[in-house]
Structures are given as structure tokens and as C-alpha cells.
Amino acid sequence: TKYFFHSNGARHGWLDTEVPTDEPPNKYTYDPDDPVLTLGGNHSGPPDHPDVIRVGAIDQRPNWDREDVLVFETPALTTDLEVTGPVTVKLFAASSAPDTDFIARLIDVYPDGTAYNLTDGIIRARFRESIYEPPKLLEPGQTYEYTIDLQPTSNVFKKGHSICVHITSSGFPLWDRNPNTGHEQGMDADVQVAYQTVLHDRTNPSYIILPVIPNESK
């Protein structure tokens, strides 16, 4: 099931199954010197430094109000909804930089506002077409379609909960910061700020594909 991103231009938008029409894009600034911090996830963080990178399901509210995190959320669900299987985000986006990252995170929001991460994924723009072929830098300002594969998950979003997606460009220190310069990877001492644009309109309908399991209970 496709859940499309919607917004009136505000950083906090909504998710639903309706294809967007004419909507203004979302814009945010990614500064490698001020990255979004890692809050949990399916990884093995250093056990002797849980204060640096925690693992598992962690409340995402500390990142909720950052200006470089876009939030798309459904209204409170009226019935339970099971999601089991692979998760993919199709993102239409542009950047002022020749290379950058885009991250998508699926979140279960509880009625009290607690927001637990379920799964996430990242794509480095230069590898948007292939990780095996030579990388291709971006033409700054041009819109590209990105496929972000999140790790498979299984979760029942309970009645009263909301489905939420965060879109951002960093998750440090789980993922190395993209310096946005387009220079050779791992050989760059410079960084530059990237001005990101995420589109969600009729021509560029960004969305998340959720493997919804039909509820066959009587």
C-alpha cells in the first residue's frame, strides 16, 4: 500500500493513500557540522558507549522538532493495522550539492506522543542508480527519483496509534556524514551545507510502500 507524503509547505505534513495534487515542496538545510543524531536502530552499537549510539527502539521525539527533519504522519488509526515485510520509500528530491544523503525512517507514534523507530534506510545520492557502477554526481537543483530500501519489519500499529515517516539527510554516528562536496569518499576534510528540496505533487509523488497484511478477523 502506498502512503503518499503531503504538506502545505510546513515541515510537519501528513500521510494518506491519496495521490497528491498541486502541493508546495518541503525544504530543509543539511549541515554536516550539525548532523541528526542516531537514536536506536537495528545495529550493534558499541556496548561500552551506550550514551553515544543506543540500539533498538528508542523514542524519536528528541529529533522531532529539528528543522532538518521532515515529519509525515497519518491521523490516529481507527483500527489495528499490521505491517509485515519489506519497506521502500520513493523520494523525489533535489539538492544544491553535487552529492548528499537521504534517510527515511518508519515510526510508530503512540497516543501519548511517544514515537518508536521501527526501521530505516539510507541512500547516498552518487549511488542512486547502482552501487556497482561508477558513481554519478548530482546536477545541483535538478530533481531525481530515489529508491530507499528500509530493512524489513513486522509491527501492528494499534488503534489510536499513528504511522509516521521521517525524512532527513544524516544519522550520525551510525552513518558517516556526507560532506556534500562530491569529492572522493573518505578523503575529504571539507564540508559544505546542502539545501534540500523534497517534492510531493502530481508529477513527483513521494511515498512509502508498506506491506499491509489484510485483517481477516470477523
PDB file of C-alpha atoms in Angstrom:
ATOM      1  CA  THR A   1       0.000   0.000   0.000  1.00  0.00           C
ATOM      2  CA  LYS A   2       1.348   3.407  -0.984  1.00  0.00           C
ATOM      3  CA  TYR A   3       1.140   6.094   1.669  1.00  0.00           C
ATOM      4  CA  PHE A   4       1.854   9.424  -0.009  1.00  0.00           C
ATOM      5  CA  PHE A   5       3.651  12.366   1.558  1.00  0.00           C
ATOM      6  CA  HIS A   6       1.640  15.564   1.824  1.00  0.00           C
ATOM      7  CA  SER A   7       2.354  19.028   3.166  1.00  0.00           C
ATOM      8  CA  ASN A   8       1.192  22.600   2.763  1.00  0.00           C
ATOM      9  CA  GLY A   9       4.837  23.621   2.945  1.00  0.00           C
ATOM     10  CA  ALA A  10       5.156  23.123   6.697  1.00  0.00           C
ATOM     11  CA  ARG A  11       7.859  20.773   7.973  1.00  0.00           C
ATOM     12  CA  HIS A  12       5.229  18.570   9.655  1.00  0.00           C
ATOM     13  CA  GLY A  13       2.914  17.081   6.999  1.00  0.00           C
ATOM     14  CA  TRP A  14       0.657  14.069   6.704  1.00  0.00           C
ATOM     15  CA  LEU A  15       0.445  10.596   5.163  1.00  0.00           C
ATOM     16  CA  ASP A  16      -2.506   9.050   3.371  1.00  0.00           C
ATOM     17  CA  THR A  17      -3.315   6.841   0.383  1.00  0.00           C
ATOM     18  CA  GLU A  18      -4.465   9.717  -1.855  1.00  0.00           C
ATOM     19  CA  VAL A  19      -2.157  10.738  -4.718  1.00  0.00           C
ATOM     20  CA  PRO A  20      -1.059  14.356  -4.155  1.00  0.00           C
ATOM     21  CA  THR A  21      -2.169  17.116  -6.494  1.00  0.00           C
ATOM     22  CA  ASP A  22      -0.522  20.541  -6.504  1.00  0.00           C
ATOM     23  CA  GLU A  23       1.424  20.875  -3.261  1.00  0.00           C
ATOM     24  CA  PRO A  24       4.437  23.050  -2.418  1.00  0.00           C
ATOM     25  CA  PRO A  25       7.673  21.153  -1.743  1.00  0.00           C
ATOM     26  CA  ASN A  26       9.379  20.864   1.608  1.00  0.00           C
ATOM     27  CA  LYS A  27      12.790  22.423   2.044  1.00  0.00           C
ATOM     28  CA  TYR A  28      15.405  21.975   4.724  1.00  0.00           C
ATOM     29  CA  THR A  29      19.091  22.603   5.287  1.00  0.00           C
ATOM     30  CA  TYR A  30      21.552  19.796   5.979  1.00  0.00           C
ATOM     31  CA  ASP A  31      24.711  20.969   7.740  1.00  0.00           C
ATOM     32  CA  PRO A  32      27.331  18.201   8.164  1.00  0.00           C
ATOM     33  CA  ASP A  33      28.681  20.086  11.189  1.00  0.00           C
ATOM     34  CA  ASP A  34      25.290  19.690  12.921  1.00  0.00           C
ATOM     35  CA  PRO A  35      24.052  16.203  11.986  1.00  0.00           C
ATOM     36  CA  VAL A  36      20.903  14.495  13.227  1.00  0.00           C
ATOM     37  CA  LEU A  37      21.977  12.120  15.987  1.00  0.00           C
ATOM     38  CA  THR A  38      21.368   8.372  15.853  1.00  0.00           C
ATOM     39  CA  LEU A  39      18.517   7.277  18.100  1.00  0.00           C
ATOM     40  CA  GLY A  40      18.362   3.480  18.141  1.00  0.00           C
ATOM     41  CA  GLY A  41      18.004   1.162  15.186  1.00  0.00           C
ATOM     42  CA  ASN A  42      18.786  -2.360  14.003  1.00  0.00           C
ATOM     43  CA  HIS A  43      22.539  -2.318  14.543  1.00  0.00           C
ATOM     44  CA  SER A  44      25.193  -3.300  17.068  1.00  0.00           C
ATOM     45  CA  GLY A  45      26.401  -0.149  18.756  1.00  0.00           C
ATOM     46  CA  PRO A  46      29.493  -0.079  20.982  1.00  0.00           C
ATOM     47  CA  PRO A  47      28.344  -1.750  24.237  1.00  0.00           C
ATOM     48  CA  ASP A  48      30.760   0.341  26.286  1.00  0.00           C
ATOM     49  CA  HIS A  49      29.343   3.630  24.917  1.00  0.00           C
ATOM     50  CA  PRO A  50      25.528   3.433  25.037  1.00  0.00           C
ATOM     51  CA  ASP A  51      25.475   7.182  25.527  1.00  0.00           C
ATOM     52  CA  VAL A  52      26.989   7.638  22.051  1.00  0.00           C
ATOM     53  CA  ILE A  53      24.877   5.251  19.984  1.00  0.00           C
ATOM     54  CA  ARG A  54      21.988   3.317  21.507  1.00  0.00           C
ATOM     55  CA  VAL A  55      20.388   0.319  19.785  1.00  0.00           C
ATOM     56  CA  GLY A  56      16.827  -0.902  19.343  1.00  0.00           C
ATOM     57  CA  ALA A  57      13.577   1.030  19.625  1.00  0.00           C
ATOM     58  CA  ILE A  58      14.211   4.499  21.057  1.00  0.00           C
ATOM     59  CA  ASP A  59      11.816   7.433  21.448  1.00  0.00           C
ATOM     60  CA  GLN A  60      12.411   9.686  18.427  1.00  0.00           C
ATOM     61  CA  ARG A  61      10.968  12.851  19.954  1.00  0.00           C
ATOM     62  CA  PRO A  62      14.388  14.444  20.591  1.00  0.00           C
ATOM     63  CA  ASN A  63      14.772  14.710  16.777  1.00  0.00           C
ATOM     64  CA  TRP A  64      11.116  15.581  16.112  1.00  0.00           C
ATOM     65  CA  ASP A  65      11.477  19.346  16.148  1.00  0.00           C
ATOM     66  CA  ARG A  66      14.774  19.654  14.318  1.00  0.00           C
ATOM     67  CA  GLU A  67      14.491  21.934  11.295  1.00  0.00           C
ATOM     68  CA  ASP A  68      16.370  19.344   9.181  1.00  0.00           C
ATOM     69  CA  VAL A  69      13.856  16.534   9.840  1.00  0.00           C
ATOM     70  CA  LEU A  70      10.652  16.311   7.788  1.00  0.00           C
ATOM     71  CA  VAL A  71       7.721  14.588   9.503  1.00  0.00           C
ATOM     72  CA  PHE A  72       4.830  12.908   7.654  1.00  0.00           C
ATOM     73  CA  GLU A  73       2.180  11.323   9.868  1.00  0.00           C
ATOM     74  CA  THR A  74      -1.237   9.680   9.496  1.00  0.00           C
ATOM     75  CA  PRO A  75      -4.165  10.641  11.704  1.00  0.00           C
ATOM     76  CA  ALA A  76      -4.764   8.277  14.607  1.00  0.00           C
ATOM     77  CA  LEU A  77      -5.751   4.866  13.241  1.00  0.00           C
ATOM     78  CA  THR A  78      -9.325   3.739  13.763  1.00  0.00           C
ATOM     79  CA  THR A  79      -8.406   0.025  13.653  1.00  0.00           C
ATOM     80  CA  ASP A  80      -5.285  -2.088  14.164  1.00  0.00           C
ATOM     81  CA  LEU A  81      -3.053  -2.282  11.078  1.00  0.00           C
ATOM     82  CA  GLU A  82      -0.363  -4.931  10.591  1.00  0.00           C
ATOM     83  CA  VAL A  83       2.737  -4.161   8.516  1.00  0.00           C
ATOM     84  CA  THR A  84       4.966  -7.183   7.826  1.00  0.00           C
ATOM     85  CA  GLY A  85       7.640  -7.411   5.138  1.00  0.00           C
ATOM     86  CA  PRO A  86       9.936  -5.155   3.100  1.00  0.00           C
ATOM     87  CA  VAL A  87       9.509  -1.373   3.239  1.00  0.00           C
ATOM     88  CA  THR A  88      10.510   1.049   0.479  1.00  0.00           C
ATOM     89  CA  VAL A  89      10.401   4.817   0.089  1.00  0.00           C
ATOM     90  CA  LYS A  90      10.196   6.505  -3.312  1.00  0.00           C
ATOM     91  CA  LEU A  91      11.527  10.006  -2.874  1.00  0.00           C
ATOM     92  CA  PHE A  92      11.627  12.837  -5.392  1.00  0.00           C
ATOM     93  CA  ALA A  93      14.219  15.319  -4.232  1.00  0.00           C
ATOM     94  CA  ALA A  94      16.713  17.937  -5.321  1.00  0.00           C
ATOM     95  CA  SER A  95      19.842  19.250  -3.641  1.00  0.00           C
ATOM     96  CA  SER A  96      22.122  22.244  -4.004  1.00  0.00           C
ATOM     97  CA  ALA A  97      25.089  19.884  -3.546  1.00  0.00           C
ATOM     98  CA  PRO A  98      26.782  17.502  -6.017  1.00  0.00           C
ATOM     99  CA  ASP A  99      26.390  14.666  -3.533  1.00  0.00           C
ATOM    100  CA  THR A 100      24.330  14.192  -0.363  1.00  0.00           C
ATOM    101  CA  ASP A 101      22.358  11.597   1.603  1.00  0.00           C
ATOM    102  CA  PHE A 102      18.663  10.959   2.117  1.00  0.00           C
ATOM    103  CA  ILE A 103      17.374   8.900   5.044  1.00  0.00           C
ATOM    104  CA  ALA A 104      13.879   7.520   5.637  1.00  0.00           C
ATOM    105  CA  ARG A 105      12.653   6.179   8.971  1.00  0.00           C
ATOM    106  CA  LEU A 106       9.366   4.413   9.775  1.00  0.00           C
ATOM    107  CA  ILE A 107       7.970   5.225  13.226  1.00  0.00           C
ATOM    108  CA  ASP A 108       5.079   4.045  15.406  1.00  0.00           C
ATOM    109  CA  VAL A 109       3.587   7.004  17.276  1.00  0.00           C
ATOM    110  CA  TYR A 110       1.694   6.144  20.469  1.00  0.00           C
ATOM    111  CA  PRO A 111      -1.356   8.089  21.692  1.00  0.00           C
ATOM    112  CA  ASP A 112       0.791   9.823  24.341  1.00  0.00           C
ATOM    113  CA  GLY A 113       3.214  11.038  21.641  1.00  0.00           C
ATOM    114  CA  THR A 114       5.980   8.511  22.271  1.00  0.00           C
ATOM    115  CA  ALA A 115       7.485   7.697  18.865  1.00  0.00           C
ATOM    116  CA  TYR A 116       9.368   4.425  18.437  1.00  0.00           C
ATOM    117  CA  ASN A 117      11.539   3.752  15.385  1.00  0.00           C
ATOM    118  CA  LEU A 118      10.776   0.508  13.546  1.00  0.00           C
ATOM    119  CA  THR A 119      13.130   0.504  10.564  1.00  0.00           C
ATOM    120  CA  ASP A 120      15.147   2.886   8.437  1.00  0.00           C
ATOM    121  CA  GLY A 121      17.272   3.151   5.317  1.00  0.00           C
ATOM    122  CA  ILE A 122      19.715   5.479   3.621  1.00  0.00           C
ATOM    123  CA  ILE A 123      20.848   6.273   0.095  1.00  0.00           C
ATOM    124  CA  ARG A 124      23.936   8.170  -0.943  1.00  0.00           C
ATOM    125  CA  ALA A 125      22.992  10.237  -3.967  1.00  0.00           C
ATOM    126  CA  ARG A 126      26.048   9.339  -6.043  1.00  0.00           C
ATOM    127  CA  PHE A 127      24.967   5.667  -5.822  1.00  0.00           C
ATOM    128  CA  ARG A 128      21.296   6.314  -6.627  1.00  0.00           C
ATOM    129  CA  GLU A 129      21.462   4.217  -9.806  1.00  0.00           C
ATOM    130  CA  SER A 130      23.860   1.484  -8.699  1.00  0.00           C
ATOM    131  CA  ILE A 131      26.429   0.661  -6.034  1.00  0.00           C
ATOM    132  CA  TYR A 132      28.335  -1.443  -8.546  1.00  0.00           C
ATOM    133  CA  GLU A 133      28.674   1.013 -11.404  1.00  0.00           C
ATOM    134  CA  PRO A 134      30.793   4.197 -11.292  1.00  0.00           C
ATOM    135  CA  PRO A 135      29.129   6.818  -9.065  1.00  0.00           C
ATOM    136  CA  LYS A 136      27.226   9.693 -10.673  1.00  0.00           C
ATOM    137  CA  LEU A 137      27.231  13.094  -9.032  1.00  0.00           C
ATOM    138  CA  LEU A 138      24.144  15.294  -8.955  1.00  0.00           C
ATOM    139  CA  GLU A 139      23.368  18.299 -11.067  1.00  0.00           C
ATOM    140  CA  PRO A 140      22.605  20.815  -8.305  1.00  0.00           C
ATOM    141  CA  GLY A 141      18.961  21.875  -8.311  1.00  0.00           C
ATOM    142  CA  GLN A 142      17.782  19.013 -10.530  1.00  0.00           C
ATOM    143  CA  THR A 143      15.066  16.664  -9.271  1.00  0.00           C
ATOM    144  CA  TYR A 144      15.937  12.971  -9.048  1.00  0.00           C
ATOM    145  CA  GLU A 145      13.934   9.916  -8.039  1.00  0.00           C
ATOM    146  CA  TYR A 146      15.471   7.907  -5.196  1.00  0.00           C
ATOM    147  CA  THR A 147      14.586   4.414  -4.028  1.00  0.00           C
ATOM    148  CA  ILE A 148      15.366   3.984  -0.344  1.00  0.00           C
ATOM    149  CA  ASP A 149      15.153   0.382   0.859  1.00  0.00           C
ATOM    150  CA  LEU A 150      14.419   0.118   4.559  1.00  0.00           C
ATOM    151  CA  GLN A 151      15.073  -3.095   6.442  1.00  0.00           C
ATOM    152  CA  PRO A 152      12.069  -5.462   6.574  1.00  0.00           C
ATOM    153  CA  THR A 153       9.940  -5.162   9.682  1.00  0.00           C
ATOM    154  CA  SER A 154       6.837  -6.540  11.376  1.00  0.00           C
ATOM    155  CA  ASN A 155       4.622  -4.379  13.542  1.00  0.00           C
ATOM    156  CA  VAL A 156       0.974  -3.961  14.437  1.00  0.00           C
ATOM    157  CA  PHE A 157       0.095  -0.283  14.580  1.00  0.00           C
ATOM    158  CA  LYS A 158      -2.600  -0.384  17.224  1.00  0.00           C
ATOM    159  CA  LYS A 159      -5.859   1.534  17.109  1.00  0.00           C
ATOM    160  CA  GLY A 160      -5.186   5.097  18.239  1.00  0.00           C
ATOM    161  CA  HIS A 161      -1.559   4.988  17.076  1.00  0.00           C
ATOM    162  CA  SER A 162      -0.208   6.830  14.025  1.00  0.00           C
ATOM    163  CA  ILE A 163       2.111   5.789  11.202  1.00  0.00           C
ATOM    164  CA  CYS A 164       4.940   8.263  10.760  1.00  0.00           C
ATOM    165  CA  VAL A 165       7.888   8.745   8.402  1.00  0.00           C
ATOM    166  CA  HIS A 166      10.898  10.963   8.996  1.00  0.00           C
ATOM    167  CA  ILE A 167      12.958  12.212   6.051  1.00  0.00           C
ATOM    168  CA  THR A 168      16.356  13.737   6.737  1.00  0.00           C
ATOM    169  CA  SER A 169      19.949  13.678   5.485  1.00  0.00           C
ATOM    170  CA  SER A 170      22.035  12.432   8.402  1.00  0.00           C
ATOM    171  CA  GLY A 171      22.049   9.864  11.198  1.00  0.00           C
ATOM    172  CA  PHE A 172      25.369  10.194  12.987  1.00  0.00           C
ATOM    173  CA  PRO A 173      27.341   8.269  14.195  1.00  0.00           C
ATOM    174  CA  LEU A 174      25.555   5.206  12.769  1.00  0.00           C
ATOM    175  CA  TRP A 175      26.213   6.542   9.269  1.00  0.00           C
ATOM    176  CA  ASP A 176      29.152   8.714   8.305  1.00  0.00           C
ATOM    177  CA  ARG A 177      28.261  12.295   7.495  1.00  0.00           C
ATOM    178  CA  ASN A 178      28.117  13.138   3.824  1.00  0.00           C
ATOM    179  CA  PRO A 179      30.253  16.283   3.408  1.00  0.00           C
ATOM    180  CA  ASN A 180      28.152  17.223   0.338  1.00  0.00           C
ATOM    181  CA  THR A 181      31.228  18.168  -1.695  1.00  0.00           C
ATOM    182  CA  GLY A 182      31.177  15.325  -4.228  1.00  0.00           C
ATOM    183  CA  HIS A 183      34.878  14.687  -3.612  1.00  0.00           C
ATOM    184  CA  GLU A 184      36.369  11.205  -3.287  1.00  0.00           C
ATOM    185  CA  GLN A 185      34.790   9.361  -0.387  1.00  0.00           C
ATOM    186  CA  GLY A 186      36.757   9.179   2.838  1.00  0.00           C
ATOM    187  CA  MET A 187      39.378  11.609   1.521  1.00  0.00           C
ATOM    188  CA  ASP A 188      37.622  14.891   2.250  1.00  0.00           C
ATOM    189  CA  ALA A 189      38.455  17.364   5.004  1.00  0.00           C
ATOM    190  CA  ASP A 190      35.982  19.945   3.694  1.00  0.00           C
ATOM    191  CA  VAL A 191      32.224  20.137   4.183  1.00  0.00           C
ATOM    192  CA  GLN A 192      29.520  22.278   2.642  1.00  0.00           C
ATOM    193  CA  VAL A 193      25.915  22.942   3.576  1.00  0.00           C
ATOM    194  CA  ALA A 194      23.261  21.330   1.349  1.00  0.00           C
ATOM    195  CA  TYR A 195      19.874  22.901   0.721  1.00  0.00           C
ATOM    196  CA  GLN A 196      17.437  20.053   0.181  1.00  0.00           C
ATOM    197  CA  THR A 197      14.042  20.043  -1.549  1.00  0.00           C
ATOM    198  CA  VAL A 198      11.583  17.163  -1.173  1.00  0.00           C
ATOM    199  CA  LEU A 199       8.739  17.147  -3.688  1.00  0.00           C
ATOM    200  CA  HIS A 200       5.299  15.572  -3.291  1.00  0.00           C
ATOM    201  CA  ASP A 201       2.983  16.630  -6.079  1.00  0.00           C
ATOM    202  CA  ARG A 202       1.162  15.084  -9.016  1.00  0.00           C
ATOM    203  CA  THR A 203       4.340  14.842 -11.117  1.00  0.00           C
ATOM    204  CA  ASN A 204       6.659  13.877  -8.257  1.00  0.00           C
ATOM    205  CA  PRO A 205       4.574  11.853  -5.791  1.00  0.00           C
ATOM    206  CA  SER A 206       6.900  10.817  -2.967  1.00  0.00           C
ATOM    207  CA  TYR A 207       5.565   7.922  -0.874  1.00  0.00           C
ATOM    208  CA  ILE A 208       6.335   4.951   1.346  1.00  0.00           C
ATOM    209  CA  ILE A 209       5.258   1.441   0.329  1.00  0.00           C
ATOM    210  CA  LEU A 210       4.034  -0.517   3.364  1.00  0.00           C
ATOM    211  CA  PRO A 211       3.378  -4.295   3.249  1.00  0.00           C
ATOM    212  CA  VAL A 212      -0.061  -4.156   4.860  1.00  0.00           C
ATOM    213  CA  ILE A 213      -1.439  -7.534   5.942  1.00  0.00           C
ATOM    214  CA  PRO A 214      -5.251  -7.738   5.496  1.00  0.00           C
ATOM    215  CA  ASN A 215      -7.189  -8.149   8.724  1.00  0.00           C
ATOM    216  CA  GLU A 216      -9.289 -11.264   8.178  1.00  0.00           C
ATOM    217  CA  SER A 217     -10.768 -11.417  11.678  1.00  0.00           C
ATOM    218  CA  LYS A 218     -14.542 -11.491  11.846  1.00  0.00           C
TER     219      LYS A 218
END
